[in-house]
Coordinates of C-alpha atoms and ligand atoms in Angstrom, one line a residue:
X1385 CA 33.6 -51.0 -53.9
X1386 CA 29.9 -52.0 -54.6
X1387 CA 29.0 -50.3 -57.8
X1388 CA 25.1 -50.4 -59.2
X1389 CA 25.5 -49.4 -63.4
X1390 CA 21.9 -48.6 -65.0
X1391 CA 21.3 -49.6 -68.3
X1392 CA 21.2 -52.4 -70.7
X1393 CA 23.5 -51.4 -74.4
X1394 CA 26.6 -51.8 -75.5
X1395 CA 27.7 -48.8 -73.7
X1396 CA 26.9 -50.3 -69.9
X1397 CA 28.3 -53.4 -71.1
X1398 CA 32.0 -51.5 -71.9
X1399 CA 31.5 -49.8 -68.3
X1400 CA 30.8 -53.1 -66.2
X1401 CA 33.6 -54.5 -68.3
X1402 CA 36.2 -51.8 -67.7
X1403 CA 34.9 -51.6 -64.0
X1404 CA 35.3 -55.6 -63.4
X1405 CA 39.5 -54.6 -64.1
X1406 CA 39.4 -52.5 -60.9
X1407 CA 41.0 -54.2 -58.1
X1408 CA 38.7 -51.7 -55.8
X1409 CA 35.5 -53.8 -57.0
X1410 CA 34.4 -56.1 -55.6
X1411 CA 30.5 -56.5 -57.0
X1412 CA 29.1 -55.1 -59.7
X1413 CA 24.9 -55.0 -60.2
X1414 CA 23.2 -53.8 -63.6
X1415 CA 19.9 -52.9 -63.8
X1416 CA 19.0 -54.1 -66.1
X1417 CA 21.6 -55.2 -68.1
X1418 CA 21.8 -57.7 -70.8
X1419 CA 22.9 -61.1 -71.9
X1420 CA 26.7 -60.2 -72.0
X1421 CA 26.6 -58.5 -68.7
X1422 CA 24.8 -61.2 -67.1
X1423 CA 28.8 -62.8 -67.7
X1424 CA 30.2 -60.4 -65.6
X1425 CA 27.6 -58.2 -63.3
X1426 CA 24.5 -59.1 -61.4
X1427 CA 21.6 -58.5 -63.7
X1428 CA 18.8 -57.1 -61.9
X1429 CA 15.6 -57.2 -63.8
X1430 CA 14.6 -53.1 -63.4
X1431 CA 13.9 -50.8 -65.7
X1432 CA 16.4 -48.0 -65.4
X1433 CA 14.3 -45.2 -65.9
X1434 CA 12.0 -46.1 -62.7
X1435 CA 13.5 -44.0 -60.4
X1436 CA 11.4 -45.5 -57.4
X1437 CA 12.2 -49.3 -58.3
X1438 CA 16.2 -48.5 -58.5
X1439 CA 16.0 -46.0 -55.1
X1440 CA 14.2 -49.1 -53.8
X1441 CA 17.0 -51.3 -54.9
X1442 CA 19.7 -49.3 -53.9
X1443 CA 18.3 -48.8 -50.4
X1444 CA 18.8 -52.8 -50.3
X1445 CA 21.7 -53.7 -51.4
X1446 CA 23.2 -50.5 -50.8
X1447 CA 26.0 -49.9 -53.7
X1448 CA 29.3 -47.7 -53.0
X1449 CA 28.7 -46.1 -56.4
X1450 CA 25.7 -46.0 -58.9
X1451 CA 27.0 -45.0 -62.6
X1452 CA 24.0 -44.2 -64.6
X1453 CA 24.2 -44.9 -68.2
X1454 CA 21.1 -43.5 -70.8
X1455 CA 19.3 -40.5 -70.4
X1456 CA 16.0 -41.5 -68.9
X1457 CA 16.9 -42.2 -65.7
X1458 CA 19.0 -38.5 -65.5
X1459 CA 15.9 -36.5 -66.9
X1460 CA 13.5 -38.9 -64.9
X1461 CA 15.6 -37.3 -61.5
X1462 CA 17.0 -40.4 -60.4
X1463 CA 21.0 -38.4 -59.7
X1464 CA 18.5 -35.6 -57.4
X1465 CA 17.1 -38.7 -55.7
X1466 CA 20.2 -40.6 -55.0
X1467 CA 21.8 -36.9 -53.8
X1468 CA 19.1 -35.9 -51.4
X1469 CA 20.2 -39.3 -49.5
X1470 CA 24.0 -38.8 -49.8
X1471 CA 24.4 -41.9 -52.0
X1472 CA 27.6 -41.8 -54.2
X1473 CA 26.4 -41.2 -58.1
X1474 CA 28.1 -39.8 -61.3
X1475 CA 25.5 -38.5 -63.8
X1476 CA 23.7 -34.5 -63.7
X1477 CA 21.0 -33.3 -61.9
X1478 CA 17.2 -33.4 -63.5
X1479 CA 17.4 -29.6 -64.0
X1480 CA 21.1 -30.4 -65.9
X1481 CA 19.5 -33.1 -68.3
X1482 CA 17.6 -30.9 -69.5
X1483 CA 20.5 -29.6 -72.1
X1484 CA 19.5 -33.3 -73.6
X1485 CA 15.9 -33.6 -72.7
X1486 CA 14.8 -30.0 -74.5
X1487 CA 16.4 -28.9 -77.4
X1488 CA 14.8 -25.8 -77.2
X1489 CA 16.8 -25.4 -73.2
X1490 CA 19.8 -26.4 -74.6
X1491 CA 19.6 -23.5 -77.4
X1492 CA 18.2 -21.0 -75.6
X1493 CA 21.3 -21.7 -72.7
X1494 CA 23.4 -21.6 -75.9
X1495 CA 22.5 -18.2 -76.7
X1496 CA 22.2 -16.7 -73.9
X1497 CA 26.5 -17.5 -73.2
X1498 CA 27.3 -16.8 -76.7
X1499 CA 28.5 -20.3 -77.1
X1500 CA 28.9 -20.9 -81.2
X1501 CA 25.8 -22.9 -82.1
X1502 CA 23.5 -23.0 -85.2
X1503 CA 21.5 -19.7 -86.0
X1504 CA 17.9 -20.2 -84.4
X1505 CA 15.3 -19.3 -86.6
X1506 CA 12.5 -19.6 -83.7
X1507 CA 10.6 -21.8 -81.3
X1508 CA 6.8 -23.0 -81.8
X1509 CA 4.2 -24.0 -80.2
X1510 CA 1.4 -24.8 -82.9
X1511 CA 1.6 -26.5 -86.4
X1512 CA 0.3 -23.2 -87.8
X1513 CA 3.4 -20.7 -86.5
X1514 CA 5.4 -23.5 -87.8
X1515 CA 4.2 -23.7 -90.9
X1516 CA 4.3 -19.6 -91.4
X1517 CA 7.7 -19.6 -90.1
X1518 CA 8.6 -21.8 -92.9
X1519 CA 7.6 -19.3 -95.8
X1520 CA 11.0 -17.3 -94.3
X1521 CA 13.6 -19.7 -94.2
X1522 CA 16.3 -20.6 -95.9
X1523 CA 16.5 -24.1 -96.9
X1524 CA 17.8 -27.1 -96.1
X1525 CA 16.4 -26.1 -92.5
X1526 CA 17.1 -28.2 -89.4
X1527 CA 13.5 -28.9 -87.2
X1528 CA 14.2 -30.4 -83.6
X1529 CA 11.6 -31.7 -81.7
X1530 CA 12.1 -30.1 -78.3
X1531 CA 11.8 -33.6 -76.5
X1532 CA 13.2 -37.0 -76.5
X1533 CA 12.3 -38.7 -79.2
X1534 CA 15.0 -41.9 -79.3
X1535 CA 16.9 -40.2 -81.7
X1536 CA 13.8 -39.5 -84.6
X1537 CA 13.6 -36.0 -83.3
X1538 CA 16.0 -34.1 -85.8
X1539 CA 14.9 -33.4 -89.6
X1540 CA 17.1 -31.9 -92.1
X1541 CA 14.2 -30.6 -94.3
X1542 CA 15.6 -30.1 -98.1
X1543 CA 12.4 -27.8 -99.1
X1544 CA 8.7 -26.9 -97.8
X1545 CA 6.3 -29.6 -98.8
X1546 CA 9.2 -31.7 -96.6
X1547 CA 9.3 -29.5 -93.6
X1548 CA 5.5 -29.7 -93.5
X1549 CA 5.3 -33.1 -93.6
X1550 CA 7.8 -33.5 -90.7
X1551 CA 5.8 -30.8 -88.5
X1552 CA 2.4 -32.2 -89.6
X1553 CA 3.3 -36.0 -88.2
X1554 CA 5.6 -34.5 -85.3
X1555 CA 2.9 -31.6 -84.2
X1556 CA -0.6 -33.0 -85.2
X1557 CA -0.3 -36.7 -85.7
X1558 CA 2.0 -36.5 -82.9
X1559 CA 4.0 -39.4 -84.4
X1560 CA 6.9 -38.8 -81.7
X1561 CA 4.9 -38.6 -78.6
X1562 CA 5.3 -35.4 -76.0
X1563 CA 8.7 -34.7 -77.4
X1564 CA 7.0 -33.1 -80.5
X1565 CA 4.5 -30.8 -78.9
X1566 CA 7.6 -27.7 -79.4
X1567 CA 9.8 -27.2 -81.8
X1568 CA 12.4 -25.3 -83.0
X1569 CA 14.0 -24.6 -86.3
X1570 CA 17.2 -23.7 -86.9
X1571 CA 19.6 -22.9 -89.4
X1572 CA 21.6 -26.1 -91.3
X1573 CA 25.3 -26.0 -90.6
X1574 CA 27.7 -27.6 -92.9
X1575 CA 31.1 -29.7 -92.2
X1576 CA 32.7 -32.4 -90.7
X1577 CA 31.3 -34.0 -87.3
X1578 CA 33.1 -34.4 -84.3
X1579 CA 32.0 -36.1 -80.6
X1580 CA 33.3 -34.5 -77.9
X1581 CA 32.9 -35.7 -74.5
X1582 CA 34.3 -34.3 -71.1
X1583 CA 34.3 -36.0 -67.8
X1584 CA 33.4 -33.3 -64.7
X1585 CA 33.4 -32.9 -61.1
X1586 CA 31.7 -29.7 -61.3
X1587 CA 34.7 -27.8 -60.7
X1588 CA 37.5 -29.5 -63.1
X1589 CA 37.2 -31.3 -66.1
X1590 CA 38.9 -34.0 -68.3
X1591 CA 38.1 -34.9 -72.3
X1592 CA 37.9 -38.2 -73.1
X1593 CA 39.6 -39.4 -76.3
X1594 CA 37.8 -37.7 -79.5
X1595 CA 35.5 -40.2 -81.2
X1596 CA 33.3 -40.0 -84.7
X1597 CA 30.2 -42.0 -84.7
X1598 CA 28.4 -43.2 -87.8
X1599 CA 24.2 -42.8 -87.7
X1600 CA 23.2 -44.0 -90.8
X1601 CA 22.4 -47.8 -91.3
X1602 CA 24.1 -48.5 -94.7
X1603 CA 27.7 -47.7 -96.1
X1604 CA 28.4 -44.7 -97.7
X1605 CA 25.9 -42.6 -95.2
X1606 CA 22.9 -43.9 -97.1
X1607 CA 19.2 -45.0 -95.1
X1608 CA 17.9 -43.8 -92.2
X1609 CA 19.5 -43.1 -88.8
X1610 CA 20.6 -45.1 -86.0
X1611 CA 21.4 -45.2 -82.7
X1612 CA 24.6 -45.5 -84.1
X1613 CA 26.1 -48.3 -86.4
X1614 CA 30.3 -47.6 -84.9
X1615 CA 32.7 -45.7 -84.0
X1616 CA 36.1 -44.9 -84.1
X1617 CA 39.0 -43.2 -81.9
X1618 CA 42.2 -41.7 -82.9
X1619 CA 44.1 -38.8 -81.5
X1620 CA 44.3 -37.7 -85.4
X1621 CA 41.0 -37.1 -85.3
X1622 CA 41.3 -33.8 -83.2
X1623 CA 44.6 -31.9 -84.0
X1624 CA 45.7 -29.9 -80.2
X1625 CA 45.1 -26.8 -81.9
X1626 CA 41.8 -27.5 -82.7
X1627 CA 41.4 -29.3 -78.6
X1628 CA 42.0 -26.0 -77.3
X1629 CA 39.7 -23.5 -79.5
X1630 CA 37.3 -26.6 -78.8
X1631 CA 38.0 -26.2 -75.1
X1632 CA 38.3 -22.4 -75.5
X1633 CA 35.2 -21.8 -77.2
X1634 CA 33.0 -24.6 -76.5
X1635 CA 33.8 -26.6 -73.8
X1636 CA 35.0 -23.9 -70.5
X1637 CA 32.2 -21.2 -71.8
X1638 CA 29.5 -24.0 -71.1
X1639 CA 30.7 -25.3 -67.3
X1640 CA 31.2 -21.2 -66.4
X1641 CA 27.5 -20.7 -68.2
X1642 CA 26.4 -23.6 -66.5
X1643 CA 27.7 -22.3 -63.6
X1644 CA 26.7 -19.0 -63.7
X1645 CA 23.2 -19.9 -64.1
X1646 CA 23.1 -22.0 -60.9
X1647 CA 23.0 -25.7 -62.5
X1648 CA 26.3 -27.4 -61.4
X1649 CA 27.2 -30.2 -63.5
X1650 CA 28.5 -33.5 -62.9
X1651 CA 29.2 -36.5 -64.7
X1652 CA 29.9 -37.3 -68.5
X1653 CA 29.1 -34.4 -70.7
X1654 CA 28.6 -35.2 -74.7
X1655 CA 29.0 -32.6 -76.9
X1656 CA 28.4 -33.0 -80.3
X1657 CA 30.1 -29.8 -83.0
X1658 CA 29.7 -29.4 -86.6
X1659 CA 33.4 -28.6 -87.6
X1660 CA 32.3 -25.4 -89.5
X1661 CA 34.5 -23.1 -92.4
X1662 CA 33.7 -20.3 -89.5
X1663 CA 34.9 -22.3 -86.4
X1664 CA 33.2 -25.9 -84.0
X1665 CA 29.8 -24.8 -83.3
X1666 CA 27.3 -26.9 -81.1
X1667 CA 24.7 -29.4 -82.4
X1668 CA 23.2 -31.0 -78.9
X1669 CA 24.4 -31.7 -75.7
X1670 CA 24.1 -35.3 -74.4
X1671 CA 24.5 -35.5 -70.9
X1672 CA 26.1 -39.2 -71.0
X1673 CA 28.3 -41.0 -72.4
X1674 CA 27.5 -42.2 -76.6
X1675 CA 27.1 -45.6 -77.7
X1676 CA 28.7 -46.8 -79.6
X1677 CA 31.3 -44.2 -78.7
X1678 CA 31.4 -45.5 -75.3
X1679 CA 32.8 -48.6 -76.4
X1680 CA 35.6 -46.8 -78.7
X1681 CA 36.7 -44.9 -75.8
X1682 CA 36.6 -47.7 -72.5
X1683 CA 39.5 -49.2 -75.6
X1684 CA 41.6 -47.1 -74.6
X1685 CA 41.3 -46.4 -71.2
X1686 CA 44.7 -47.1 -69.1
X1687 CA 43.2 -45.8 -65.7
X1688 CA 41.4 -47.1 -63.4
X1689 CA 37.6 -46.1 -64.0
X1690 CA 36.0 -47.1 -61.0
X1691 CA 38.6 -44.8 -59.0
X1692 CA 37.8 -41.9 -61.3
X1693 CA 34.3 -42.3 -61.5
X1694 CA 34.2 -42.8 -57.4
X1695 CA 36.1 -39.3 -57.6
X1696 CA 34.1 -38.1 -59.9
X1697 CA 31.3 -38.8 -57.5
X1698 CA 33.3 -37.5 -54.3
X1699 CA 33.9 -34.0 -56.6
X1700 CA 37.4 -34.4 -56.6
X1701 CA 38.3 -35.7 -60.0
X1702 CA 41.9 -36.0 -60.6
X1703 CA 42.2 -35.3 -64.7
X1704 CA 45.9 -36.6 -64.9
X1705 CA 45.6 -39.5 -63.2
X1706 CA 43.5 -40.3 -66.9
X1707 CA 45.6 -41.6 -68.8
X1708 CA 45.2 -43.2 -72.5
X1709 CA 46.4 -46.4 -74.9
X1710 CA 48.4 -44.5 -77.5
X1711 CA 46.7 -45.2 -80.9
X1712 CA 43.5 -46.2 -82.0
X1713 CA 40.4 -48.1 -81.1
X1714 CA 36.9 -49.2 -83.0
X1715 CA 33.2 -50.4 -82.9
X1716 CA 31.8 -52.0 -85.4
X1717 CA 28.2 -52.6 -84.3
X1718 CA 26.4 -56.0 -85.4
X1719 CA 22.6 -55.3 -86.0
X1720 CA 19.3 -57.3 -86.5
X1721 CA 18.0 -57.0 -90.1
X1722 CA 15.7 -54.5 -90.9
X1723 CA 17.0 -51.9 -88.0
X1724 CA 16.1 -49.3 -87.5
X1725 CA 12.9 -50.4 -88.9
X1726 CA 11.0 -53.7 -88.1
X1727 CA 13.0 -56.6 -86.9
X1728 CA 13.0 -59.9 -85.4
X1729 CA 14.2 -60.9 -82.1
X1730 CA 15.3 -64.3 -81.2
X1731 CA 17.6 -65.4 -83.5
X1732 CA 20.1 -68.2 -82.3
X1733 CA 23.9 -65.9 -82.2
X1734 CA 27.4 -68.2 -83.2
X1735 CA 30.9 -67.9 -83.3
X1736 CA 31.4 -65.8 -80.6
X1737 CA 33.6 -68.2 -78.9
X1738 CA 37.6 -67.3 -78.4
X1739 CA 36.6 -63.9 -80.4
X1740 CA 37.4 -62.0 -76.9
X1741 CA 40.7 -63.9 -76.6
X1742 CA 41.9 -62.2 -80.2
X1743 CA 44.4 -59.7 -78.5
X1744 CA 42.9 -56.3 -78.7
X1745 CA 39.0 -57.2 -79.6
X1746 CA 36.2 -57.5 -77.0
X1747 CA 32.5 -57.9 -77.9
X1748 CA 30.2 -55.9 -76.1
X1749 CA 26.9 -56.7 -76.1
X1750 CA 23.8 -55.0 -76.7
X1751 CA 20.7 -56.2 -78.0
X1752 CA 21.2 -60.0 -76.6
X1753 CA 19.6 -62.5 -74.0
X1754 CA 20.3 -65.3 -72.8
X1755 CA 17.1 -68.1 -73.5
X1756 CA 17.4 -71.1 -71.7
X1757 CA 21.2 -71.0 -71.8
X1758 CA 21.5 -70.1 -75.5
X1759 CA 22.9 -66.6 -76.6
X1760 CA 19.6 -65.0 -78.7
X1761 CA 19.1 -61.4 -80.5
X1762 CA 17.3 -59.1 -78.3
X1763 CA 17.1 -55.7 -80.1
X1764 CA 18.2 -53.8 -83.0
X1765 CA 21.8 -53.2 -82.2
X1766 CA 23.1 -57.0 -81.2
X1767 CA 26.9 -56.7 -80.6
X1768 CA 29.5 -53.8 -80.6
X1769 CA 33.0 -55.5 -81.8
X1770 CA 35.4 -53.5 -80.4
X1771 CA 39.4 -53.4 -81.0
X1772 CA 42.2 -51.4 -80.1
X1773 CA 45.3 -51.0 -82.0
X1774 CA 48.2 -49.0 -82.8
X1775 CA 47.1 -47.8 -85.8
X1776 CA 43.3 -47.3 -86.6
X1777 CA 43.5 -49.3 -90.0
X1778 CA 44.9 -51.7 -87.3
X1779 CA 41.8 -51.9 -85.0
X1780 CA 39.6 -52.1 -88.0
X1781 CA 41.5 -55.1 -89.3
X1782 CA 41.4 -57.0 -86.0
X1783 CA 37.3 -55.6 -85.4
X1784 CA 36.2 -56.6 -89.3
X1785 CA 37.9 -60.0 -88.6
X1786 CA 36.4 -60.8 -85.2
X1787 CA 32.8 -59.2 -87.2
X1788 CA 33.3 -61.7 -89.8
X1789 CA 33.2 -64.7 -87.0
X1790 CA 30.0 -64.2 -85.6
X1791 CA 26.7 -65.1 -87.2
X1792 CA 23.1 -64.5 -86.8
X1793 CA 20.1 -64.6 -88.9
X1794 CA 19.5 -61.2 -90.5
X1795 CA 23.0 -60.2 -89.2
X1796 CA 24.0 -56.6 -90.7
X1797 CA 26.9 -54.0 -90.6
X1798 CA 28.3 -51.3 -91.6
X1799 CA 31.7 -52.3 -94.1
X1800 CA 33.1 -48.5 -93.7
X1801 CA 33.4 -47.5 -90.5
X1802 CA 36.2 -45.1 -89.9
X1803 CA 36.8 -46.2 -93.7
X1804 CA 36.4 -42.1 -94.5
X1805 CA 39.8 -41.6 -92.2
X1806 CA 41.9 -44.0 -93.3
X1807 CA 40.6 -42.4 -96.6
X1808 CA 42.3 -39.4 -95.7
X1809 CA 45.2 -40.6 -94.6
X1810 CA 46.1 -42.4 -97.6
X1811 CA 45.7 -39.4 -99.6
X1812 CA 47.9 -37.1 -97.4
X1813 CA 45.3 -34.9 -96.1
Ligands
LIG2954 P1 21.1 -33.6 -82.7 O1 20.3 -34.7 -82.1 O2 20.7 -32.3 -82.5 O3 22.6 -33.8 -82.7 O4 20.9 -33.9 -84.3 C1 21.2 -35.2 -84.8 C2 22.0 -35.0 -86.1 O5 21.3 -34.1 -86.9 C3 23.4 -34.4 -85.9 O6 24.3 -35.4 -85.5 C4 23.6 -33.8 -87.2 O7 24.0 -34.8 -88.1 C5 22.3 -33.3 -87.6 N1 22.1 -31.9 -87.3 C6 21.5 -31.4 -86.1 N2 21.5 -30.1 -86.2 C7 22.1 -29.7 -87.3 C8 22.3 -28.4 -88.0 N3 22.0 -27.3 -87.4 N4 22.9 -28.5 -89.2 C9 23.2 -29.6 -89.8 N5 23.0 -30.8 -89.3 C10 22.4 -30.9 -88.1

């Protein structure tokens, strides 16, 4: 098998890596990849998101199988154009992608199945039905921009003079680009958080291993958001009882709504639920896989990926033949200083030698490049350490240790990653 992989995180790095064990493959491009790919795939140097410059390069070199990664290709319509010529793909349609490209799709496709989601409050077109809205709410209040905004979109507003500051630079100023021009507000939903992410054919469906990610940059949840600074896996983290109201309520509700209203989905399907006193409850599609979740889960993957994706593809996925390491897995992520904010780029990386021969870690790369031969920093998230285990407080030990190795100007990460579970644990609960 020929497989083409779009993207260039920490996330397509774990795919190509998980792929390259697949004694079906026998080439691997990414497009566009970074400097850890580069090790094990053919970096091509196109932007994933131009759907004419990858149909282009696909009609050359003419892969068996094209995964796609982030969003932008998916909502740009690159799985519609890849279909319409029969080529092999696993991601969702444009009209699909649109639970992750418009919030304001996603929640009205929400209420009209009756799936459990946060009380909407409204939609809006202009700063000034915002702001009236706002005089009736009850606060916090959640405001989504309808569009992608690389993760800025979503404000938990604590009173007024907040909310219309985050409407005034998201509507007027249009801080966030076309993804602000809607919005809607909703109400704020309170408990734990929980990823969960199905694989799907379209007809049948398997769940991946539950993950938790961590969004904010410093320990303890404190600073801004993230892309995501780790992530952890452990069957404890989703009791079966709560799998099957999950699957009962959430999960088989949205394929049949999708379904119903004529939008067949295929591919990796995030959903991410506020654990709430009155049952899960949807907070957004993603219609991908997460990173860094991406990472925790290829840990622990004991099947053959490129088999199930290439059936995945053929709409005739097989969910036993998934099978998964026993245990625990996590990703602690390496960042430039200053992320999410300014940063530099650049900066000389060391000690990653032998770190992928500690049993159980692997690095995956995100943010790096190779410049003349030397490893450099190349974005805000550098490196995802990954490690599996038997134990979680196992595959933190072995991840902190290989973390503590590597070195980089700037370098910063999280100390508590799946610290709050192990938290629990200890105390009984
Ligand atoms: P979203 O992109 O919609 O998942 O929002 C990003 C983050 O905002 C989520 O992971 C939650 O932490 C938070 N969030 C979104 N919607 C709500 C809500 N209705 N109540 C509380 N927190 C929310």
């Amino acid at each position: 098998m020929k497989i083409l992989v779009l993207g260039a995180g920490g996330r397509e790095h774990a795919l190509v890596w998980k792929l390259r064990e697949s004694p079906l493959v026998e080439k691997i491009w990414c497009a566009p990849g970074n400097g850890g790919i580069a090790a094990e795939a053919e970096c091509v140097a196109i932007d994933a998101g131009d759907v004419g410059a990858i149909v282009a390069f696909a009609e050359k070199v003419h892969p068996d199988l094209t995964i796609v990664g982030p969003e932008l290709p998916l909502v740009n319509g690159l799985t519609d154009a890849f279909r319409q010529r029969n080529w092999a793909i696993v991601g969702p349609s444009q009209q699909a992608a649109q639970l992750e490209g418009s919030k304001i799709f996603s929640k009205e496709f929400l209420v009209r199945h009756g799936i459990p989601t946060a009380k909407m409050h409204g939609t809006f077109d202009t700063p000034a039905d915002a702001y009236r809205a706002l005089n009736s709410v009850a606060w916090p209040v959640v405001i989504k921009a309808d569009g992608l905004c690389a993760g800025k979109g979503v404000f938990l507003a604590p009173d007024f003079a907040d909310a219309k500051d985050f409407v005034e630079r998201v509507m007027e100023k249009n801080e966030l680009g076309p993804g602000g021009r809607r919005i809607l507000l909703e109400e704020t939903l309170e408990g734990e958080e929980l990823s969960f992410i199905i694989l799907t054919d379209g007809k049948r469906y398997a769940p991946l291993v539950p993950t938790r990610d961590h969004k904010r940059v410093f320990d303890g949840n404190q600073g801004p958001n993230t892309g995501g600074m780790g992530a952890y896996s452990s069957d404890e983290l989703l009791p079966d009882d709560l799998r099957e109201l999950i699957r009962s309520t959430i999960v088989e509700p949205t394929l049949h709504g999708l379904a119903a209203d004529g939008i067949p989905y295929q591919g990796f399907l995030y959903i991410g639920l506020m654990l709430t006193k009155s049952g899960p409850k949807v907070l957004e599609f993603n219609c991908r896989l997460g990173d860094p979740e991406a990472q925790a889960i290829v840990a622990r993957m004991d099947f053959d990926l490129a088999e199930t994706l290439a059936d995945v593809a053929a709409g005739c996925l097989e969910p036993s033949k998934m099978r998964w390491k026993p245990g625990a897995s996590a990703c602690v992520v390496l960042t430039s200083g200053g992320y999410p904010g300014k940063f530099e780029t650049g900066k000389r990386i060391e000690g990653l030698t032998g770190v992928d021969n500690i049993t159980g870690v692997r690095v995956f790369h995100a943010g790096t490049k190779l410049a003349g031969g030397t490893l450099v920093t190349n974005g805000g998230r550098v490196l995802g350490i990954t490690a599996a285990a038997a134990a979680l407080g196992d595959s933190l030990a072995l991840a902190y240790a290989a973390a503590s190795r590597i070195h980089f100007a700037g370098m910063h990460y999280r100390k508590d990653i799946g610290a709050h579970a192990t938290h629990l644990r200890a105390a009984g609960n």
